[in-house]
Amino acid sequence: DAEITQSPRHKITETGRQVTLACHQTWNHNNMFWYRQDLGHGLRLIHYSYGVQDTNKGEVSDGYSVSRSNTEDLPLTLESAASSQTSVYFCASSDPGRGREQYFGPGTRLTVT
Amino acid sequence: AQSVTQLDSHVSVSEGTPVLLRCNYSSSYSPSLFWYVQHPNKGLQLLLKYTSAATLVKGINGFEAEFKKSETSFHLTKPSAHMSDAAEYFCVVSNTNAGKSTFGDGTTLTVKP
């Protein structure tokens, strides 16, 4: 069965370190998204991609970067981790086209100390 | 531009009684609307979606939602709550072909025995 996976599931890191969160999907979807989830804020879009070599900033992109070298993967990098980036991170993918739902990974809980 | 407002951050019902989770949206164009459910420590799962076909949409686990353009609403209902319905629910609006979506802040549903 097709799926979307994230790794690691839990990560503790120190302020100032670079961290990369992996997202891998086998749906063959062109669209991929990264969100962060914090209490009281729902899910907020960090970065998104509509295909290989395409990346776009979302509403909370400062301090994060992504790259898309193939269809299956969209890694999220925190250049210099800050305590404000402690959160749960979700990756999602979808087909292009109006009304297509997003398929979500299980999430990565990141703690920055 | 698009936005979504979930009118209740918490809803508590007794098992066997009806559920109503309220969602209002704002969109410059004809939107696609979704409800997702998130159980504790899990990813998001699609409950149902509206994409300009029938205004009454049926989803999984007995949930349904009605699109009301005049009221810009997309409320989620279920006739009889079950203990397993206790979760976080997100209303989502999307008005682009590329699938970029805006999430509400979520409604926590508690089901009392």
Tab-separated table of C-alpha atoms in Angstrom:
chain	number	residue	atom	x	y	z
A	1	ASP	CA	0.000	0.000	0.000
A	2	ALA	CA	1.117	3.554	-0.683
A	3	GLU	CA	2.086	5.557	2.368
A	4	ILE	CA	3.862	8.617	3.671
A	5	THR	CA	6.505	8.187	6.350
A	6	GLN	CA	8.455	10.570	8.530
A	7	SER	CA	11.691	10.088	10.435
A	8	PRO	CA	12.690	10.370	13.117
A	9	ARG	CA	9.424	10.196	15.073
A	10	HIS	CA	10.985	11.915	18.056
A	11	LYS	CA	14.046	14.160	18.179
A	12	ILE	CA	15.720	16.158	20.924
A	13	THR	CA	18.364	18.639	19.851
A	14	GLU	CA	20.223	21.628	21.234
A	15	THR	CA	19.818	25.260	20.319
A	16	GLY	CA	21.955	26.231	17.347
A	17	ARG	CA	22.292	22.769	15.822
A	18	GLN	CA	21.201	21.954	12.301
A	19	VAL	CA	18.413	19.383	12.140
A	20	THR	CA	16.879	17.588	9.157
A	21	LEU	CA	13.491	15.886	9.262
A	22	ALA	CA	12.795	13.334	6.551
A	23	CYS	CA	9.551	12.831	4.630
A	24	HIS	CA	9.070	10.043	2.100
A	25	GLN	CA	5.909	9.246	0.152
A	26	THR	CA	5.115	6.363	-2.171
A	27	TRP	CA	1.865	7.860	-3.536
A	28	ASN	CA	3.783	9.406	-6.483
A	29	HIS	CA	2.179	12.743	-5.622
A	30	ASN	CA	3.567	15.919	-7.151
A	31	ASN	CA	2.515	18.139	-4.231
A	32	MET	CA	4.232	17.921	-0.858
A	33	PHE	CA	3.798	20.100	2.238
A	34	TRP	CA	5.398	20.664	5.626
A	35	TYR	CA	3.338	21.928	8.571
A	36	ARG	CA	3.999	22.579	12.202
A	37	GLN	CA	1.347	22.031	14.850
A	38	ASP	CA	1.289	24.018	18.063
A	39	LEU	CA	-1.413	24.285	20.703
A	40	GLY	CA	-3.971	26.904	19.748
A	41	HIS	CA	-2.640	27.369	16.219
A	42	GLY	CA	-3.855	24.361	14.293
A	43	LEU	CA	-1.491	23.461	11.456
A	44	ARG	CA	0.612	26.201	9.887
A	45	LEU	CA	2.296	25.808	6.513
A	46	ILE	CA	6.085	26.015	6.528
A	47	HIS	CA	7.108	25.128	2.954
A	48	TYR	CA	5.560	23.356	0.018
A	49	SER	CA	6.541	21.911	-3.338
A	50	TYR	CA	4.587	21.297	-6.534
A	51	GLY	CA	7.214	19.058	-8.105
A	52	VAL	CA	10.894	18.258	-8.490
A	53	GLN	CA	13.113	21.336	-8.127
A	54	ASP	CA	10.126	23.451	-7.054
A	55	THR	CA	9.903	24.868	-3.511
A	56	ASN	CA	7.810	27.671	-2.023
A	57	LYS	CA	7.606	29.469	1.309
A	58	GLY	CA	4.567	29.123	3.506
A	59	GLU	CA	3.325	31.389	6.282
A	60	VAL	CA	5.988	30.394	8.873
A	61	SER	CA	9.085	29.676	6.771
A	62	ASP	CA	11.721	31.682	8.675
A	63	GLY	CA	14.497	29.400	9.933
A	64	TYR	CA	13.467	26.471	7.728
A	65	SER	CA	14.465	25.247	4.277
A	66	VAL	CA	13.477	22.403	1.944
A	67	SER	CA	14.776	20.883	-1.261
A	68	ARG	CA	13.059	18.574	-3.740
A	69	SER	CA	15.438	16.428	-5.783
A	70	ASN	CA	12.954	13.639	-6.541
A	71	THR	CA	9.216	13.009	-6.383
A	72	GLU	CA	9.270	10.891	-3.227
A	73	ASP	CA	11.185	13.026	-0.734
A	74	LEU	CA	10.924	16.501	0.789
A	75	PRO	CA	13.380	16.879	3.700
A	76	LEU	CA	12.884	19.816	6.067
A	77	THR	CA	16.015	21.452	7.486
A	78	LEU	CA	16.207	23.708	10.507
A	79	GLU	CA	19.363	25.720	9.823
A	80	SER	CA	20.029	26.691	13.455
A	81	ALA	CA	17.458	25.228	15.806
A	82	ALA	CA	15.734	27.581	18.247
A	83	SER	CA	13.507	26.815	21.239
A	84	SER	CA	10.615	28.444	19.374
A	85	GLN	CA	10.858	25.598	16.857
A	86	THR	CA	9.868	23.004	19.439
A	87	SER	CA	6.747	21.581	17.850
A	88	VAL	CA	5.168	18.616	16.108
A	89	TYR	CA	5.941	18.562	12.397
A	90	PHE	CA	3.698	16.946	9.784
A	91	CYS	CA	4.460	16.178	6.203
A	92	ALA	CA	1.656	15.752	3.672
A	93	SER	CA	1.267	15.025	-0.019
A	94	SER	CA	-1.476	15.306	-2.618
A	95	ASP	CA	-2.203	15.077	-6.299
A	96	PRO	CA	-2.507	18.389	-8.125
A	97	GLY	CA	-5.991	19.514	-9.034
A	98	ARG	CA	-8.930	21.090	-7.345
A	99	GLY	CA	-10.394	19.282	-4.369
A	100	ARG	CA	-7.622	16.750	-3.883
A	101	GLU	CA	-7.197	15.792	-0.244
A	102	GLN	CA	-3.840	15.707	1.491
A	103	TYR	CA	-2.392	12.514	2.939
A	104	PHE	CA	-0.497	13.010	6.168
A	105	GLY	CA	2.480	11.335	7.741
A	106	PRO	CA	2.491	10.317	11.421
A	107	GLY	CA	4.430	13.399	12.556
A	108	THR	CA	7.795	14.160	14.144
A	109	ARG	CA	7.926	15.567	17.664
A	110	LEU	CA	10.931	17.906	17.868
A	111	THR	CA	12.221	19.345	21.133
A	112	VAL	CA	14.891	22.037	21.083
A	113	THR	CA	16.627	22.498	24.450
B	1	ALA	CA	-7.317	35.015	0.046
B	2	GLN	CA	-8.877	32.326	2.167
B	3	SER	CA	-9.459	31.704	5.844
B	4	VAL	CA	-11.382	29.363	8.102
B	5	THR	CA	-12.798	29.837	11.594
B	6	GLN	CA	-13.791	26.983	13.849
B	7	LEU	CA	-16.258	28.551	16.211
B	8	ASP	CA	-15.685	26.240	19.193
B	9	SER	CA	-12.300	25.225	20.531
B	10	HIS	CA	-13.876	22.539	22.745
B	11	VAL	CA	-17.128	20.596	22.443
B	12	SER	CA	-18.307	18.063	25.006
B	13	VAL	CA	-21.190	15.651	24.388
B	14	SER	CA	-22.556	12.530	26.011
B	15	GLU	CA	-22.289	9.202	24.230
B	16	GLY	CA	-25.315	8.640	22.013
B	17	THR	CA	-26.177	12.349	21.630
B	18	PRO	CA	-25.704	14.431	18.465
B	19	VAL	CA	-22.445	16.125	17.559
B	20	LEU	CA	-22.172	19.568	15.942
B	21	LEU	CA	-18.785	21.106	15.128
B	22	ARG	CA	-19.056	24.525	13.510
B	23	CYS	CA	-16.889	25.935	10.736
B	24	ASN	CA	-17.131	29.193	8.793
B	25	TYR	CA	-14.930	29.961	5.837
B	26	SER	CA	-13.881	32.875	3.684
B	27	SER	CA	-12.769	32.432	0.103
B	28	SER	CA	-12.372	34.613	-2.962
B	29	TYR	CA	-13.392	31.762	-5.244
B	30	SER	CA	-15.525	28.642	-5.058
B	31	PRO	CA	-13.731	26.666	-2.377
B	32	SER	CA	-13.043	23.044	-1.696
B	33	LEU	CA	-13.717	22.231	1.956
B	34	PHE	CA	-12.504	19.363	4.087
B	35	TRP	CA	-12.860	17.967	7.579
B	36	TYR	CA	-9.951	15.999	9.032
B	37	VAL	CA	-9.781	14.091	12.326
B	38	GLN	CA	-6.693	13.640	14.482
B	39	HIS	CA	-6.599	11.100	17.281
B	40	PRO	CA	-4.005	11.588	20.042
B	41	ASN	CA	-0.416	11.227	18.839
B	42	LYS	CA	-1.558	10.381	15.322
B	43	GLY	CA	-1.527	12.042	11.927
B	44	LEU	CA	-4.586	13.585	10.283
B	45	GLN	CA	-7.179	11.472	8.501
B	46	LEU	CA	-9.733	12.733	5.992
B	47	LEU	CA	-13.348	12.529	7.216
B	48	LEU	CA	-15.072	14.086	4.207
B	49	LYS	CA	-14.739	16.737	1.513
B	50	TYR	CA	-16.871	19.127	-0.532
B	51	THR	CA	-15.819	19.970	-4.089
B	52	SER	CA	-18.865	21.709	-5.642
B	53	ALA	CA	-21.001	18.629	-6.193
B	54	ALA	CA	-23.762	17.761	-3.686
B	55	THR	CA	-23.984	20.252	-0.832
B	56	LEU	CA	-24.635	17.520	1.747
B	57	VAL	CA	-21.514	15.423	2.012
B	58	LYS	CA	-21.309	12.076	3.774
B	59	GLY	CA	-18.055	10.870	5.252
B	60	ILE	CA	-16.624	8.023	7.225
B	61	ASN	CA	-17.859	6.840	10.642
B	62	GLY	CA	-21.319	8.358	10.218
B	63	PHE	CA	-20.192	11.974	9.915
B	64	GLU	CA	-21.676	14.397	7.413
B	65	ALA	CA	-21.377	18.096	6.604
B	66	GLU	CA	-23.506	20.580	4.714
B	67	PHE	CA	-22.048	23.303	2.510
B	68	LYS	CA	-24.091	26.514	2.845
B	69	LYS	CA	-22.790	29.182	0.517
B	70	SER	CA	-25.168	31.883	1.784
B	71	GLU	CA	-23.889	31.376	5.328
B	72	THR	CA	-20.285	30.541	4.318
B	73	SER	CA	-20.489	27.561	6.628
B	74	PHE	CA	-19.481	23.913	6.527
B	75	HIS	CA	-20.599	22.444	9.845
B	76	LEU	CA	-19.815	18.833	10.758
B	77	THR	CA	-22.521	16.664	12.326
B	78	LYS	CA	-23.106	13.152	13.550
B	79	PRO	CA	-26.445	11.874	14.872
B	80	SER	CA	-25.045	9.808	17.731
B	81	ALA	CA	-21.611	10.208	19.312
B	82	HIS	CA	-19.427	7.233	20.114
B	83	MET	CA	-16.582	7.143	22.601
B	84	SER	CA	-14.163	6.536	19.723
B	85	ASP	CA	-15.123	9.918	18.211
B	86	ALA	CA	-13.159	11.743	20.910
B	87	ALA	CA	-10.419	13.522	18.951
B	88	GLU	CA	-9.309	16.828	17.427
B	89	TYR	CA	-11.186	17.949	14.313
B	90	PHE	CA	-9.895	20.374	11.698
B	91	CYS	CA	-11.861	22.279	9.074
B	92	VAL	CA	-9.792	23.113	5.985
B	93	VAL	CA	-10.409	25.377	2.994
B	94	SER	CA	-8.630	25.283	-0.345
B	95	ASN	CA	-9.408	27.414	-3.377
B	96	THR	CA	-6.490	26.678	-5.636
B	97	ASN	CA	-5.856	23.919	-8.095
B	98	ALA	CA	-2.487	23.327	-6.508
B	99	GLY	CA	-3.973	22.191	-3.205
B	100	LYS	CA	-2.538	24.823	-0.903
B	101	SER	CA	-4.820	24.753	2.100
B	102	THR	CA	-5.651	26.796	5.187
B	103	PHE	CA	-6.450	24.992	8.430
B	104	GLY	CA	-8.719	26.077	11.241
B	105	ASP	CA	-7.363	26.040	14.779
B	106	GLY	CA	-9.170	22.816	15.583
B	107	THR	CA	-12.029	21.676	17.819
B	108	THR	CA	-11.428	19.162	20.584
B	109	LEU	CA	-14.366	16.789	20.902
B	110	THR	CA	-14.851	15.076	24.262
B	111	VAL	CA	-17.374	12.249	24.567
B	112	LYS	CA	-18.648	11.472	28.059
B	113	PRO	CA	-19.945	7.993	28.949
